[in-house]
PDB file of C-alpha atoms in Angstrom:
ATOM      1  CA  UNK A 866    -114.753 -34.719 -69.366  1.00 29.00           C
ATOM      2  CA  UNK A 867    -117.117 -32.674 -71.240  1.00 33.00           C
ATOM      3  CA  UNK A 868    -117.302 -28.996 -71.599  1.00 35.00           C
ATOM      4  CA  UNK A 869    -114.414 -28.263 -69.714  1.00 36.00           C
ATOM      5  CA  UNK A 870    -111.604 -26.931 -71.670  1.00 44.00           C
ATOM      6  CA  UNK A 871    -108.202 -28.223 -70.288  1.00 43.00           C
ATOM      7  CA  UNK A 872    -107.103 -25.717 -69.826  1.00 47.00           C
ATOM      8  CA  UNK A 873    -109.393 -24.875 -67.235  1.00 56.00           C
ATOM      9  CA  UNK A 874    -108.407 -27.763 -65.209  1.00 69.00           C
ATOM     10  CA  UNK A 875    -106.541 -27.242 -61.375  1.00 77.00           C
ATOM     11  CA  UNK A 876    -104.207 -30.047 -62.483  1.00 82.00           C
ATOM     12  CA  UNK A 877    -103.251 -31.288 -58.961  1.00 85.00           C
ATOM     13  CA  UNK A 878    -100.935 -31.376 -56.616  1.00 85.00           C
ATOM     14  CA  UNK A 879     -99.184 -34.485 -56.814  1.00 87.00           C
ATOM     15  CA  UNK A 880     -98.815 -33.519 -60.337  1.00 89.00           C
ATOM     16  CA  UNK A 881     -97.457 -30.086 -58.996  1.00 91.00           C
ATOM     17  CA  UNK A 882     -94.927 -32.160 -57.442  1.00 91.00           C
ATOM     18  CA  UNK A 883     -94.232 -34.132 -60.675  1.00 90.00           C
ATOM     19  CA  UNK A 884     -93.384 -31.971 -62.871  1.00 92.00           C
ATOM     20  CA  UNK A 885     -91.646 -29.619 -60.868  1.00 92.00           C
ATOM     21  CA  UNK A 886     -89.297 -31.225 -59.989  1.00 92.00           C
ATOM     22  CA  UNK A 887     -89.448 -33.084 -64.396  1.00 93.00           C
ATOM     23  CA  UNK A 888     -89.127 -29.830 -65.767  1.00 94.00           C
ATOM     24  CA  UNK A 889     -86.520 -28.266 -63.416  1.00 92.00           C
ATOM     25  CA  UNK A 890     -84.074 -31.006 -64.322  1.00 93.00           C
ATOM     26  CA  UNK A 891     -84.968 -30.391 -68.213  1.00 93.00           C
ATOM     27  CA  UNK A 892     -83.577 -26.412 -67.021  1.00 93.00           C
ATOM     28  CA  UNK A 893     -80.616 -28.175 -65.712  1.00 90.00           C
ATOM     29  CA  UNK A 894     -79.858 -30.422 -68.799  1.00 91.00           C
ATOM     30  CA  UNK A 895     -79.074 -27.484 -71.025  1.00 91.00           C
ATOM     31  CA  UNK A 896     -78.414 -24.747 -68.245  1.00 89.00           C
ATOM     32  CA  UNK A 897     -76.090 -26.654 -67.097  1.00 89.00           C
ATOM     33  CA  UNK A 898     -72.412 -25.805 -68.169  1.00 90.00           C
ATOM     34  CA  UNK A 899     -73.904 -21.561 -67.235  1.00 86.00           C
ATOM     35  CA  UNK A 900     -74.091 -22.631 -63.712  1.00 84.00           C
ATOM     36  CA  UNK A 901     -70.561 -24.432 -63.455  1.00 85.00           C
ATOM     37  CA  UNK A 902     -68.999 -21.079 -65.087  1.00 84.00           C
ATOM     38  CA  UNK A 903     -70.874 -19.713 -62.108  1.00 80.00           C
ATOM     39  CA  UNK A 904     -69.630 -21.565 -59.854  1.00 79.00           C
ATOM     40  CA  UNK A 905     -65.610 -21.425 -61.012  1.00 83.00           C
ATOM     41  CA  UNK A 906     -66.602 -17.673 -61.427  1.00 80.00           C
ATOM     42  CA  UNK A 907     -67.824 -17.208 -57.748  1.00 73.00           C
ATOM     43  CA  UNK A 908     -64.928 -18.716 -56.132  1.00 76.00           C
ATOM     44  CA  UNK A 909     -61.738 -17.289 -58.564  1.00 74.00           C
ATOM     45  CA  UNK A 910     -61.048 -14.899 -56.564  1.00 61.00           C
ATOM     46  CA  UNK A 911     -61.045 -17.081 -53.300  1.00 57.00           C
ATOM     47  CA  UNK A 912     -57.331 -19.025 -54.760  1.00 53.00           C
ATOM     48  CA  UNK A 913     -56.451 -15.618 -55.262  1.00 50.00           C
ATOM     49  CA  UNK A 914     -56.428 -13.730 -52.846  1.00 50.00           C
ATOM     50  CA  UNK A 915     -55.380 -16.739 -50.441  1.00 49.00           C
ATOM     51  CA  UNK A 916     -52.429 -17.638 -52.870  1.00 49.00           C
ATOM     52  CA  UNK A 917     -51.791 -13.885 -52.727  1.00 51.00           C
ATOM     53  CA  UNK A 918     -51.017 -14.552 -56.848  1.00 51.00           C
ATOM     54  CA  UNK A 919     -53.230 -11.152 -59.436  1.00 52.00           C
ATOM     55  CA  UNK A 920     -53.136 -13.888 -62.078  1.00 61.00           C
ATOM     56  CA  UNK A 921     -57.338 -15.126 -63.242  1.00 67.00           C
ATOM     57  CA  UNK A 922     -57.809 -17.602 -64.786  1.00 76.00           C
ATOM     58  CA  UNK A 923     -61.130 -16.808 -65.460  1.00 78.00           C
ATOM     59  CA  UNK A 924     -62.432 -13.783 -67.257  1.00 77.00           C
ATOM     60  CA  UNK A 925     -65.762 -13.980 -68.567  1.00 78.00           C
ATOM     61  CA  UNK A 926     -68.745 -16.573 -68.515  1.00 80.00           C
ATOM     62  CA  UNK A 927     -68.485 -18.157 -71.968  1.00 85.00           C
ATOM     63  CA  UNK A 928     -63.879 -17.109 -71.311  1.00 87.00           C
ATOM     64  CA  UNK A 929     -64.031 -19.264 -68.523  1.00 88.00           C
ATOM     65  CA  UNK A 930     -66.750 -21.837 -70.790  1.00 89.00           C
ATOM     66  CA  UNK A 931     -63.436 -22.113 -73.451  1.00 90.00           C
ATOM     67  CA  UNK A 932     -60.595 -22.203 -70.903  1.00 89.00           C
ATOM     68  CA  UNK A 933     -62.902 -25.563 -69.739  1.00 88.00           C
ATOM     69  CA  UNK A 934     -63.209 -26.838 -72.627  1.00 91.00           C
ATOM     70  CA  UNK A 935     -59.256 -26.097 -73.737  1.00 91.00           C
ATOM     71  CA  UNK A 936     -57.757 -27.336 -70.707  1.00 87.00           C
ATOM     72  CA  UNK A 937     -59.792 -30.439 -68.830  1.00 86.00           C
ATOM     73  CA  UNK A 938     -62.674 -30.999 -72.120  1.00 88.00           C
ATOM     74  CA  UNK A 939     -66.037 -30.002 -72.905  1.00 90.00           C
ATOM     75  CA  UNK A 940     -67.094 -32.727 -70.504  1.00 89.00           C
ATOM     76  CA  UNK A 941     -66.630 -30.908 -67.523  1.00 85.00           C
ATOM     77  CA  UNK A 942     -69.015 -28.578 -68.245  1.00 89.00           C
ATOM     78  CA  UNK A 943     -70.713 -30.748 -66.582  1.00 90.00           C
ATOM     79  CA  UNK A 944     -68.752 -32.543 -63.547  1.00 83.00           C
ATOM     80  CA  UNK A 945     -71.843 -33.018 -61.168  1.00 81.00           C
ATOM     81  CA  UNK A 946     -74.048 -33.499 -62.969  1.00 87.00           C
ATOM     82  CA  UNK A 947     -75.655 -36.187 -61.781  1.00 85.00           C
ATOM     83  CA  UNK A 948     -76.145 -34.905 -58.210  1.00 82.00           C
ATOM     84  CA  UNK A 949     -77.517 -31.678 -59.984  1.00 85.00           C
ATOM     85  CA  UNK A 950     -80.313 -33.239 -61.167  1.00 90.00           C
ATOM     86  CA  UNK A 951     -80.700 -35.294 -57.779  1.00 86.00           C
ATOM     87  CA  UNK A 952     -80.872 -31.735 -56.414  1.00 85.00           C
ATOM     88  CA  UNK A 953     -83.146 -30.620 -58.899  1.00 88.00           C
ATOM     89  CA  UNK A 954     -85.808 -33.566 -58.609  1.00 89.00           C
ATOM     90  CA  UNK A 955     -85.442 -33.032 -54.675  1.00 85.00           C
ATOM     91  CA  UNK A 956     -85.536 -29.634 -54.239  1.00 86.00           C
ATOM     92  CA  UNK A 957     -88.143 -28.489 -57.151  1.00 89.00           C
ATOM     93  CA  UNK A 958     -90.705 -30.225 -56.323  1.00 91.00           C
ATOM     94  CA  UNK A 959     -90.686 -29.337 -52.948  1.00 90.00           C
ATOM     95  CA  UNK A 960     -89.857 -25.833 -53.265  1.00 89.00           C
ATOM     96  CA  UNK A 961     -91.367 -24.900 -57.094  1.00 91.00           C
ATOM     97  CA  UNK A 962     -94.382 -28.110 -56.425  1.00 91.00           C
ATOM     98  CA  UNK A 963     -95.563 -26.967 -53.309  1.00 91.00           C
ATOM     99  CA  UNK A 964     -95.790 -23.251 -53.615  1.00 91.00           C
ATOM    100  CA  UNK A 965     -99.326 -23.575 -54.368  1.00 89.00           C
ATOM    101  CA  UNK A 966    -100.398 -25.284 -51.691  1.00 89.00           C
ATOM    102  CA  UNK A 967     -99.199 -24.127 -49.100  1.00 91.00           C
ATOM    103  CA  UNK A 968    -100.609 -20.500 -50.591  1.00 90.00           C
ATOM    104  CA  UNK A 969    -103.580 -21.335 -49.437  1.00 88.00           C
ATOM    105  CA  UNK A 970    -102.522 -23.642 -46.652  1.00 89.00           C
ATOM    106  CA  UNK A 971    -102.253 -19.884 -45.378  1.00 90.00           C
ATOM    107  CA  UNK A 972    -104.873 -18.497 -46.796  1.00 87.00           C
ATOM    108  CA  UNK A 973    -107.025 -21.630 -45.549  1.00 82.00           C
ATOM    109  CA  UNK A 974    -108.456 -22.760 -49.213  1.00 71.00           C
ATOM    110  CA  UNK A 975    -108.567 -19.471 -50.647  1.00 72.00           C
ATOM    111  CA  UNK A 976    -107.427 -17.993 -54.187  1.00 70.00           C
ATOM    112  CA  UNK A 977    -107.372 -14.497 -52.764  1.00 76.00           C
ATOM    113  CA  UNK A 978    -102.842 -14.768 -51.707  1.00 80.00           C
ATOM    114  CA  UNK A 979    -101.929 -11.620 -51.389  1.00 85.00           C
ATOM    115  CA  UNK A 980     -97.722 -10.441 -51.193  1.00 87.00           C
ATOM    116  CA  UNK A 981     -96.862 -11.314 -47.299  1.00 89.00           C
ATOM    117  CA  UNK A 982     -98.861 -14.620 -48.297  1.00 90.00           C
ATOM    118  CA  UNK A 983     -96.831 -15.221 -51.209  1.00 90.00           C
ATOM    119  CA  UNK A 984     -93.598 -14.022 -49.438  1.00 89.00           C
ATOM    120  CA  UNK A 985     -94.355 -16.548 -46.695  1.00 90.00           C
ATOM    121  CA  UNK A 986     -95.134 -20.376 -48.310  1.00 91.00           C
ATOM    122  CA  UNK A 987     -92.177 -19.174 -50.949  1.00 89.00           C
ATOM    123  CA  UNK A 988     -89.448 -18.323 -47.897  1.00 88.00           C
ATOM    124  CA  UNK A 989     -91.251 -22.993 -45.743  1.00 90.00           C
ATOM    125  CA  UNK A 990     -90.927 -24.631 -49.452  1.00 90.00           C
ATOM    126  CA  UNK A 991     -87.455 -23.216 -49.398  1.00 87.00           C
ATOM    127  CA  UNK A 992     -86.227 -23.574 -46.503  1.00 86.00           C
ATOM    128  CA  UNK A 993     -88.140 -27.733 -46.533  1.00 87.00           C
ATOM    129  CA  UNK A 994     -86.565 -27.907 -49.641  1.00 88.00           C
ATOM    130  CA  UNK A 995     -83.017 -28.347 -48.556  1.00 84.00           C
ATOM    131  CA  UNK A 996     -83.596 -29.474 -44.935  1.00 79.00           C
ATOM    132  CA  UNK A 997     -84.198 -32.678 -46.251  1.00 78.00           C
ATOM    133  CA  UNK A 998     -81.128 -32.133 -49.836  1.00 85.00           C
ATOM    134  CA  UNK A 999     -78.861 -29.977 -48.808  1.00 86.00           C
ATOM    135  CA  UNK A1000     -76.007 -33.249 -49.553  1.00 88.00           C
ATOM    136  CA  UNK A1001     -77.080 -33.078 -53.675  1.00 87.00           C
ATOM    137  CA  UNK A1002     -76.087 -30.273 -53.783  1.00 83.00           C
ATOM    138  CA  UNK A1003     -72.953 -30.160 -51.199  1.00 85.00           C
ATOM    139  CA  UNK A1004     -71.767 -32.734 -53.588  1.00 85.00           C
ATOM    140  CA  UNK A1005     -72.805 -30.487 -57.284  1.00 83.00           C
ATOM    141  CA  UNK A1006     -71.063 -27.409 -56.046  1.00 79.00           C
ATOM    142  CA  UNK A1007     -68.139 -29.428 -55.508  1.00 82.00           C
ATOM    143  CA  UNK A1008     -67.749 -30.653 -58.364  1.00 79.00           C
ATOM    144  CA  UNK A1009     -68.506 -27.615 -60.761  1.00 76.00           C
ATOM    145  CA  UNK A1010     -65.683 -26.331 -58.566  1.00 75.00           C
ATOM    146  CA  UNK A1011     -62.983 -29.177 -58.511  1.00 71.00           C
ATOM    147  CA  UNK A1012     -60.214 -28.806 -61.309  1.00 62.00           C
ATOM    148  CA  UNK A1013     -58.695 -31.757 -62.873  1.00 55.00           C
ATOM    149  CA  UNK A1014     -55.012 -31.999 -61.734  1.00 51.00           C
ATOM    150  CA  UNK A1015     -51.548 -32.460 -64.146  1.00 48.00           C
ATOM    151  CA  UNK A1016     -51.577 -36.175 -62.373  1.00 49.00           C
ATOM    152  CA  UNK A1017     -55.082 -37.005 -63.778  1.00 54.00           C
ATOM    153  CA  UNK A1018     -56.164 -36.836 -60.241  1.00 61.00           C
ATOM    154  CA  UNK A1019     -59.707 -35.811 -59.375  1.00 69.00           C
ATOM    155  CA  UNK A1020     -60.934 -34.697 -56.178  1.00 72.00           C
ATOM    156  CA  UNK A1021     -63.468 -37.222 -56.653  1.00 77.00           C
ATOM    157  CA  UNK A1022     -64.353 -40.080 -59.031  1.00 77.00           C
ATOM    158  CA  UNK A1023     -68.045 -39.795 -58.710  1.00 79.00           C
ATOM    159  CA  UNK A1024     -71.145 -38.884 -57.663  1.00 81.00           C
ATOM    160  CA  UNK A1025     -71.270 -41.705 -54.504  1.00 86.00           C
ATOM    161  CA  UNK A1026     -67.818 -41.603 -54.091  1.00 86.00           C
ATOM    162  CA  UNK A1027     -68.471 -37.120 -53.006  1.00 85.00           C
ATOM    163  CA  UNK A1028     -71.024 -38.113 -50.562  1.00 87.00           C
ATOM    164  CA  UNK A1029     -69.071 -41.722 -48.363  1.00 88.00           C
ATOM    165  CA  UNK A1030     -65.304 -39.352 -49.008  1.00 87.00           C
ATOM    166  CA  UNK A1031     -67.314 -35.821 -47.696  1.00 87.00           C
ATOM    167  CA  UNK A1032     -69.059 -38.483 -44.881  1.00 89.00           C
ATOM    168  CA  UNK A1033     -65.363 -40.491 -43.963  1.00 89.00           C
ATOM    169  CA  UNK A1034     -63.466 -37.020 -44.096  1.00 87.00           C
ATOM    170  CA  UNK A1035     -65.754 -34.124 -42.555  1.00 86.00           C
ATOM    171  CA  UNK A1036     -68.353 -36.641 -40.904  1.00 86.00           C
ATOM    172  CA  UNK A1037     -72.392 -36.851 -41.924  1.00 84.00           C
ATOM    173  CA  UNK A1038     -72.771 -32.879 -40.639  1.00 83.00           C
ATOM    174  CA  UNK A1039     -70.316 -32.107 -44.068  1.00 82.00           C
ATOM    175  CA  UNK A1040     -72.798 -32.842 -46.103  1.00 85.00           C
ATOM    176  CA  UNK A1041     -74.345 -30.260 -44.692  1.00 85.00           C
ATOM    177  CA  UNK A1042     -72.346 -28.110 -44.159  1.00 81.00           C
ATOM    178  CA  UNK A1043     -73.297 -24.745 -45.734  1.00 77.00           C
ATOM    179  CA  UNK A1044     -77.606 -26.040 -44.937  1.00 82.00           C
ATOM    180  CA  UNK A1045     -78.010 -22.122 -43.427  1.00 80.00           C
ATOM    181  CA  UNK A1046     -76.706 -19.991 -46.357  1.00 75.00           C
ATOM    182  CA  UNK A1047     -78.441 -22.446 -48.683  1.00 78.00           C
ATOM    183  CA  UNK A1048     -81.659 -21.508 -46.596  1.00 83.00           C
ATOM    184  CA  UNK A1049     -81.588 -17.751 -46.555  1.00 79.00           C
ATOM    185  CA  UNK A1050     -80.955 -18.384 -50.433  1.00 76.00           C
ATOM    186  CA  UNK A1051     -83.435 -20.385 -51.272  1.00 80.00           C
ATOM    187  CA  UNK A1052     -85.641 -18.145 -48.755  1.00 82.00           C
ATOM    188  CA  UNK A1053     -85.060 -15.297 -51.422  1.00 80.00           C
ATOM    189  CA  UNK A1054     -84.691 -17.553 -54.636  1.00 81.00           C
ATOM    190  CA  UNK A1055     -88.478 -19.037 -53.940  1.00 86.00           C
ATOM    191  CA  UNK A1056     -89.647 -15.500 -52.678  1.00 86.00           C
ATOM    192  CA  UNK A1057     -87.887 -13.062 -56.094  1.00 86.00           C
ATOM    193  CA  UNK A1058     -88.797 -16.416 -57.957  1.00 89.00           C
ATOM    194  CA  UNK A1059     -92.344 -17.468 -57.638  1.00 90.00           C
ATOM    195  CA  UNK A1060     -93.693 -14.237 -56.089  1.00 89.00           C
ATOM    196  CA  UNK A1061     -92.523 -11.905 -58.762  1.00 92.00           C
ATOM    197  CA  UNK A1062     -93.779 -15.225 -62.160  1.00 93.00           C
ATOM    198  CA  UNK A1063     -96.222 -15.992 -60.576  1.00 91.00           C
ATOM    199  CA  UNK A1064     -97.058 -11.337 -60.050  1.00 92.00           C
ATOM    200  CA  UNK A1065     -95.544 -10.942 -63.347  1.00 94.00           C
ATOM    201  CA  UNK A1066     -98.275 -12.897 -65.042  1.00 93.00           C
ATOM    202  CA  UNK A1067    -101.373 -12.014 -62.928  1.00 92.00           C
ATOM    203  CA  UNK A1068    -100.347  -8.508 -64.239  1.00 93.00           C
ATOM    204  CA  UNK A1069    -100.271  -9.715 -68.189  1.00 94.00           C
ATOM    205  CA  UNK A1070    -103.246 -11.750 -68.016  1.00 93.00           C
ATOM    206  CA  UNK A1071    -105.340  -9.105 -65.743  1.00 90.00           C
ATOM    207  CA  UNK A1072    -104.255  -6.963 -67.823  1.00 91.00           C
ATOM    208  CA  UNK A1073    -104.893  -8.606 -71.326  1.00 90.00           C
ATOM    209  CA  UNK A1074    -101.904  -7.501 -71.964  1.00 90.00           C
ATOM    210  CA  UNK A1075    -101.152 -11.700 -73.704  1.00 91.00           C
ATOM    211  CA  UNK A1076    -103.530 -14.824 -72.852  1.00 89.00           C
ATOM    212  CA  UNK A1077    -102.312 -17.826 -70.994  1.00 90.00           C
ATOM    213  CA  UNK A1078    -100.367 -18.807 -73.163  1.00 90.00           C
ATOM    214  CA  UNK A1079     -96.538 -19.490 -73.866  1.00 90.00           C
ATOM    215  CA  UNK A1080     -95.630 -15.945 -74.471  1.00 92.00           C
ATOM    216  CA  UNK A1081     -97.420 -15.196 -71.332  1.00 93.00           C
ATOM    217  CA  UNK A1082     -94.822 -17.950 -69.376  1.00 93.00           C
ATOM    218  CA  UNK A1083     -91.740 -16.170 -71.376  1.00 93.00           C
ATOM    219  CA  UNK A1084     -92.591 -12.950 -70.338  1.00 94.00           C
ATOM    220  CA  UNK A1085     -92.575 -13.733 -66.616  1.00 94.00           C
ATOM    221  CA  UNK A1086     -90.440 -16.228 -66.659  1.00 93.00           C
ATOM    222  CA  UNK A1087     -87.761 -14.124 -67.484  1.00 91.00           C
ATOM    223  CA  UNK A1088     -88.407 -11.126 -65.694  1.00 92.00           C
ATOM    224  CA  UNK A1089     -88.777 -13.666 -62.327  1.00 92.00           C
ATOM    225  CA  UNK A1090     -84.723 -14.160 -63.995  1.00 89.00           C
ATOM    226  CA  UNK A1091     -84.101 -10.760 -63.930  1.00 88.00           C
ATOM    227  CA  UNK A1092     -85.030 -10.466 -60.230  1.00 89.00           C
ATOM    228  CA  UNK A1093     -84.034 -13.752 -59.227  1.00 86.00           C
ATOM    229  CA  UNK A1094     -80.306 -13.084 -59.873  1.00 87.00           C
ATOM    230  CA  UNK A1095     -80.305  -9.022 -58.493  1.00 86.00           C
ATOM    231  CA  UNK A1096     -81.194 -10.658 -54.712  1.00 86.00           C
ATOM    232  CA  UNK A1097     -79.955 -13.638 -54.499  1.00 82.00           C
ATOM    233  CA  UNK A1098     -76.370 -13.639 -55.943  1.00 84.00           C
ATOM    234  CA  UNK A1099     -73.802 -11.549 -52.967  1.00 87.00           C
ATOM    235  CA  UNK A1100     -76.352 -14.977 -50.640  1.00 82.00           C
ATOM    236  CA  UNK A1101     -75.224 -16.984 -53.922  1.00 80.00           C
ATOM    237  CA  UNK A1102     -71.700 -16.391 -54.060  1.00 85.00           C
ATOM    238  CA  UNK A1103     -71.221 -17.281 -49.890  1.00 85.00           C
ATOM    239  CA  UNK A1104     -72.829 -20.063 -50.430  1.00 78.00           C
ATOM    240  CA  UNK A1105     -70.651 -21.985 -53.482  1.00 77.00           C
ATOM    241  CA  UNK A1106     -67.598 -20.766 -51.099  1.00 83.00           C
ATOM    242  CA  UNK A1107     -69.098 -22.417 -47.980  1.00 82.00           C
ATOM    243  CA  UNK A1108     -70.001 -25.683 -49.994  1.00 75.00           C
ATOM    244  CA  UNK A1109     -66.915 -25.443 -51.403  1.00 75.00           C
ATOM    245  CA  UNK A1110     -64.399 -24.443 -48.530  1.00 78.00           C
ATOM    246  CA  UNK A1111     -61.630 -27.073 -47.068  1.00 77.00           C
ATOM    247  CA  UNK A1112     -62.130 -28.261 -43.105  1.00 75.00           C
ATOM    248  CA  UNK A1113     -61.215 -24.799 -40.719  1.00 77.00           C
ATOM    249  CA  UNK A1114     -61.041 -22.553 -43.808  1.00 83.00           C
ATOM    250  CA  UNK A1115     -63.552 -19.725 -42.521  1.00 85.00           C
ATOM    251  CA  UNK A1116     -65.088 -20.466 -39.561  1.00 83.00           C
ATOM    252  CA  UNK A1117     -69.358 -20.381 -40.419  1.00 83.00           C
ATOM    253  CA  UNK A1118     -70.795 -18.544 -43.117  1.00 81.00           C
ATOM    254  CA  UNK A1119     -70.968 -15.075 -41.487  1.00 86.00           C
ATOM    255  CA  UNK A1120     -67.235 -15.431 -40.283  1.00 89.00           C
ATOM    256  CA  UNK A1121     -67.048 -16.386 -45.394  1.00 88.00           C
ATOM    257  CA  UNK A1122     -68.926 -13.113 -46.640  1.00 89.00           C
ATOM    258  CA  UNK A1123     -66.997 -11.250 -44.075  1.00 92.00           C
ATOM    259  CA  UNK A1124     -63.993 -11.881 -45.305  1.00 89.00           C
ATOM    260  CA  UNK A1125     -64.718 -11.836 -48.985  1.00 88.00           C
ATOM    261  CA  UNK A1126     -65.725  -8.681 -47.868  1.00 90.00           C
ATOM    262  CA  UNK A1127     -61.769  -7.351 -46.735  1.00 90.00           C
ATOM    263  CA  UNK A1128     -60.256  -9.202 -48.164  1.00 89.00           C
ATOM    264  CA  UNK A1129     -62.293  -8.474 -51.799  1.00 86.00           C
ATOM    265  CA  UNK A1130     -64.238  -6.109 -51.523  1.00 89.00           C
ATOM    266  CA  UNK A1131     -68.480  -5.870 -51.984  1.00 88.00           C
ATOM    267  CA  UNK A1132     -67.754  -6.653 -55.508  1.00 86.00           C
ATOM    268  CA  UNK A1133     -67.108 -10.258 -54.668  1.00 85.00           C
ATOM    269  CA  UNK A1134     -70.754 -11.051 -53.836  1.00 88.00           C
ATOM    270  CA  UNK A1135     -71.652 -10.214 -57.267  1.00 86.00           C
ATOM    271  CA  UNK A1136     -68.688 -12.443 -59.283  1.00 80.00           C
ATOM    272  CA  UNK A1137     -70.060 -14.355 -61.398  1.00 74.00           C
ATOM    273  CA  UNK A1138     -73.231 -12.046 -62.288  1.00 82.00           C
ATOM    274  CA  UNK A1139     -73.143 -12.559 -65.930  1.00 80.00           C
ATOM    275  CA  UNK A1140     -73.356 -15.996 -65.645  1.00 76.00           C
ATOM    276  CA  UNK A1141     -75.426 -16.342 -63.017  1.00 77.00           C
ATOM    277  CA  UNK A1142     -77.864 -14.058 -64.370  1.00 83.00           C
ATOM    278  CA  UNK A1143     -77.565 -15.841 -68.623  1.00 82.00           C
ATOM    279  CA  UNK A1144     -78.069 -19.695 -66.746  1.00 80.00           C
ATOM    280  CA  UNK A1145     -81.799 -17.836 -63.773  1.00 82.00           C
ATOM    281  CA  UNK A1146     -82.422 -15.842 -66.688  1.00 84.00           C
ATOM    282  CA  UNK A1147     -82.895 -18.863 -69.218  1.00 88.00           C
ATOM    283  CA  UNK A1148     -82.965 -21.720 -66.357  1.00 89.00           C
ATOM    284  CA  UNK A1149     -86.435 -20.094 -65.227  1.00 90.00           C
ATOM    285  CA  UNK A1150     -88.101 -19.415 -68.802  1.00 91.00           C
ATOM    286  CA  UNK A1151     -87.473 -23.045 -69.943  1.00 92.00           C
ATOM    287  CA  UNK A1152     -88.189 -24.452 -66.312  1.00 93.00           C
ATOM    288  CA  UNK A1153     -92.010 -21.924 -66.377  1.00 93.00           C
ATOM    289  CA  UNK A1154     -92.651 -22.212 -69.504  1.00 92.00           C
ATOM    290  CA  UNK A1155     -92.024 -27.301 -69.091  1.00 93.00           C
ATOM    291  CA  UNK A1156     -94.163 -27.255 -66.091  1.00 93.00           C
ATOM    292  CA  UNK A1157     -96.749 -24.710 -67.726  1.00 91.00           C
ATOM    293  CA  UNK A1158     -97.149 -27.338 -70.154  1.00 90.00           C
ATOM    294  CA  UNK A1159     -96.472 -30.789 -68.352  1.00 91.00           C
ATOM    295  CA  UNK A1160     -98.931 -29.471 -65.861  1.00 89.00           C
ATOM    296  CA  UNK A1161    -101.504 -29.872 -68.230  1.00 86.00           C
ATOM    297  CA  UNK A1162    -100.518 -33.030 -70.120  1.00 83.00           C
ATOM    298  CA  UNK A1163    -101.026 -34.340 -67.038  1.00 79.00           C
ATOM    299  CA  UNK A1164    -104.223 -32.930 -66.185  1.00 78.00           C
ATOM    300  CA  UNK A1165    -105.302 -33.023 -69.534  1.00 78.00           C
ATOM    301  CA  UNK A1166    -104.225 -37.013 -69.641  1.00 75.00           C
ATOM    302  CA  UNK A1167    -104.841 -37.494 -65.367  1.00 63.00           C
ATOM    303  CA  UNK A1168    -108.721 -35.806 -66.956  1.00 64.00           C
ATOM    304  CA  UNK A1169    -109.079 -38.495 -70.152  1.00 66.00           C
ATOM    305  CA  UNK A1170    -108.825 -41.791 -67.275  1.00 63.00           C
ATOM    306  CA  UNK A1171    -111.108 -40.930 -64.545  1.00 56.00           C
ATOM    307  CA  UNK A1172    -113.390 -40.121 -67.981  1.00 56.00           C
ATOM    308  CA  UNK A1173    -112.691 -41.887 -71.124  1.00 51.00           C
ATOM    309  CA  UNK A1174    -116.965 -41.073 -72.145  1.00 50.00           C
TER     310      UNK A1174
END
């Protein structure tokens, strides 16, 4: 459109929806080994407490990655990647792509959203994402947690086999295992991640510290990743433990949290904190920077189609 800069064009809800899912998949491809290491560290105390053994297999994020590569091969770092990408396309498209639309819904079309409105929008889209995409998260966690046995057997042979096996052995409800702690986690993550990014970016632009470009997006994304890790780590550990547990191991997510507290102490809720931060920080940077660029690219393309002359 003549006389309008690309940065002045407002992306549509469809552009945000598709762009968020695409950017999240791109971020997952880059940071997935860190996420797998985080899951292994989070469930490590569980097996130790159950067996009464003090043997620690994984030590630190890079030590975990090295151990997995040595004992299971490099491909083990990407166990559950297919389910992870399925999860991001469904989760991120809703929780991130619809965030601005939900803000406008709560403000009845106004662009001036206060902190309460932003928190409500983050909680809403986070819960909506879990409502229909929970099975992808369950399968992803199961794949990341599984260790190849000495006889070469694995818990699941493939993504679709995992969906079928869980539904057959645990019922359809098994695919929605940990749904409530995941709703809680996603509400917290969404609020911490999106609201923090929103506010930091807004303050940077308001005080003319940077322009609306890559350094600004990088800074806001890094801050959002750190804040998200701090507030979401305890819920994330409980979610991972509960999703990966065998039938009857825990009666509920709350029972899982209490078992962790009594057997391993409060520090158990921050197991895998470093890989969580490395993963969330890097994931946020890649995702938000990609998301901003994808939105601009798709908006320019859409504009050129609508106004070819």
